[in-house]
């Protein structure tokens, strides 16, 4: 298979402008003849649906929540990046581009990333015009902060609710278009399959989650903006309903899945407290600006803390190990997410963890409060401290917080070209569901930016390149492929309902999650990955033999919904491990313990990096891994898209 | 880790047209660290193992921001704690031996779909009728072309913090949606960008609210008391002012 990224020729900073000029146009009278399906109403799907409708296309938009406003984008806290340089601190489109490429560990496409940085400027304009209440200074100008260790202040924010405020702006634009009649909204409706007719994506099969009715919808093009797959790990910072179903069904219908092993694990989440735990809560990264991370130096002290025999405050300075400050003197507690996460795992694996489960480290504000005063700390983090206290019952002003890493974001996704079209003609993929812009790791505050870039500005310009080749309405639900798919979907739903075994859906999800977390989590080895690849098919087999999906198909049935999603995770988990095993290097969110720098490496000897740092192999692995589905339990086929660097030179990462 | 033994009195209703009733469940050995929804997960897991249908309830983010969770706990929407959503309530706030009543958010405009799940799409229709600023993608001026005084931006934000959960409606004896509608309107009406459509917006949203079957506001302030985002009832006064102005303006043109 030839994977053509279709990156336009020419200088990097002119590619997007040139591409827009070269793109096809559809005249206004014809646009209304084209129907487009958008699955997802988060920042990516909502902005795409609203904008395509404004342009004159007829849009159907689907989401599983009861309202499009509740899509998981709502939960983003920290902020959204844009290269506005309003702070005059040296930011520029090129700098944001470079930071994003470097942050992604040189595993993304230059052309896509540059476009993202360019479009970031328009996003802020658009959101402000919609009434998004970003934080402002007294003079009425927008305020910015530095986020996730960035050297410039380019992050726009709305207190700790940036996602909600951006999504409300986007939802209101969608509401405006629903009112105008251009968008038909289908909430509480889940896509269960993609229909590929004569080689083109021409529709979807959905289930009305209230009545249980399963129906087909045809369109001239299909857009998936269905979010990330972090919930494959069961516990994550994602919302409970986040899933891989839409993307995975498309994958089974021929769409290539790219880089599934690039998963981001966030260092500052509230630790797991027991096996009833349903999700993990992210504590804002901004806490690392003032909080100091530590564990006791000795296992005995750690054990006493775990058992509640000793309080953190009673551990003397000389008995504490501020391990990030020790190992990374210049970045300290602000070192990148993956390093902070992995270091926490290492100290806990060494028996130094402080949470009752052994998996947790301290994030301590004692010094910050002593230096700056309780009031200053409360002004900065008051509501975060409050949130922490509500969940854990501990008061962070008096005792350090406990944190542990959790799965947070997935960089991998369906493979798309520069037009955001997958290898299946007509199928477009936006937002976290695609793989395109973040390489092996995503910078803080860049996911919101990418979702809105894709939806407001990229797809409205590029979709015509596909639609112009199509006769509107040529394929309808009377095409035999729709009938076949409907039959398959009905069969699958019925088989889930007929098993009536002994175990709950959640118990399988938890078991799969643990496998992935232990074997394909923060640190991966060929042995651990092979173990998971052995185990997952067994869990899947047991699921199909022994799951108990209660209730019927003709009603609101949340067990059935979960069962469908978990069934897909049980297949997808294998793909994740295959990819992690094949990529015999460490980069970004993929750390292979067998590929790290050691004392013996010349790069360490000459001080360019330090032992334990991730070791990329650019000569061998500078490509996108795009996997083709070959059948349940069969090894997928790898296709490679070589990455070409014309503007930047991949460099070794060092945070010493 | 300590645990609780509880008695749950839960509203069960098989479907929109079925008659519902309160069922009793014994919830044993519930860890105090669990959240309220995790407590229900544990109860559900046990029901499923016995082959019974689990209790249905809406939820998604489980961190107090999506507005999906919507339980009336011991008669109070989102429970007795104040300033939080159902999903943020933790079991350490309860005592061993407690009986807990769990019901849906009740209102004529929020029909029950199943058990504790209600249909709140009336809120979406209110927004669709005019709760937005009509700006097309691509037509926006530079973000700094519009200066917004910090006070206005902060006031808009305070109102925009509403998560659309509907607790305000469920708490009100008239099932009024005034806190929701006023928060949504004041978010946009506080901003310079929101001025051109202000009158139209207020009239359309209020009209849709009335048509959807929400009751009248008689200043009971129950709404403010249960709002998980502590949205101020001052927004209602502002909406009333904006509505009077819009009516007067409408009469003149
Ligand atoms: C706690 C948290 C904090 C974050 N903070 C930040 C931050 O500060 N800055 C930042 O840039 N990023 C942040 N992120 C990441 C960012 O929020 C997400 O990556 C981004 O919002 C994803 O947007 P999306 O539109 O692609 O998908 P989503 O918002 O996840 O939307 C997916 C949509 O698809 C629908 N859907 C899914 N499957 C189906 C199906 N089968 N059928 C029908 N509909 C379906 C859903 O209903 C939903 O409408 C954060 C993430 C988390 C978890
Ligand atoms: S589940 Fe999202 S607010 Fe409670």
mmCIF file of C-alpha atoms and ligand atoms in Angstrom, chain B residues 59-69 85 87, ligand 2:
data_model
loop_
_atom_site.group_PDB
_atom_site.id
_atom_site.type_symbol
_atom_site.label_atom_id
_atom_site.label_comp_id
_atom_site.label_asym_id
_atom_site.label_seq_id
_atom_site.Cartn_x
_atom_site.Cartn_y
_atom_site.Cartn_z
ATOM 1 C CA UNK B 59 -22.492 10.139 34.266
ATOM 2 C CA UNK B 60 -19.392 10.675 32.181
ATOM 3 C CA UNK B 61 -16.484 12.839 33.321
ATOM 4 C CA UNK B 62 -16.760 11.946 37.025
ATOM 5 C CA UNK B 63 -14.941 15.103 37.932
ATOM 6 C CA UNK B 64 -17.690 17.674 38.203
ATOM 7 C CA UNK B 65 -17.512 19.357 34.818
ATOM 8 C CA UNK B 66 -19.599 17.599 32.159
ATOM 9 C CA UNK B 67 -22.902 18.056 34.001
ATOM 10 C CA UNK B 68 -24.129 14.550 33.168
ATOM 11 C CA UNK B 69 -24.581 13.147 36.681
ATOM 12 C CA UNK B 85 -21.879 17.512 41.641
ATOM 13 C CA UNK B 87 -19.862 12.491 41.105
HETATM 14 S S1 LIG C 2 -20.130 12.940 35.768
HETATM 15 FE FE1 LIG C 2 -19.539 14.812 34.842
HETATM 16 S S2 LIG C 2 -20.216 16.268 36.278
HETATM 17 FE FE2 LIG C 2 -20.595 14.403 37.284
#
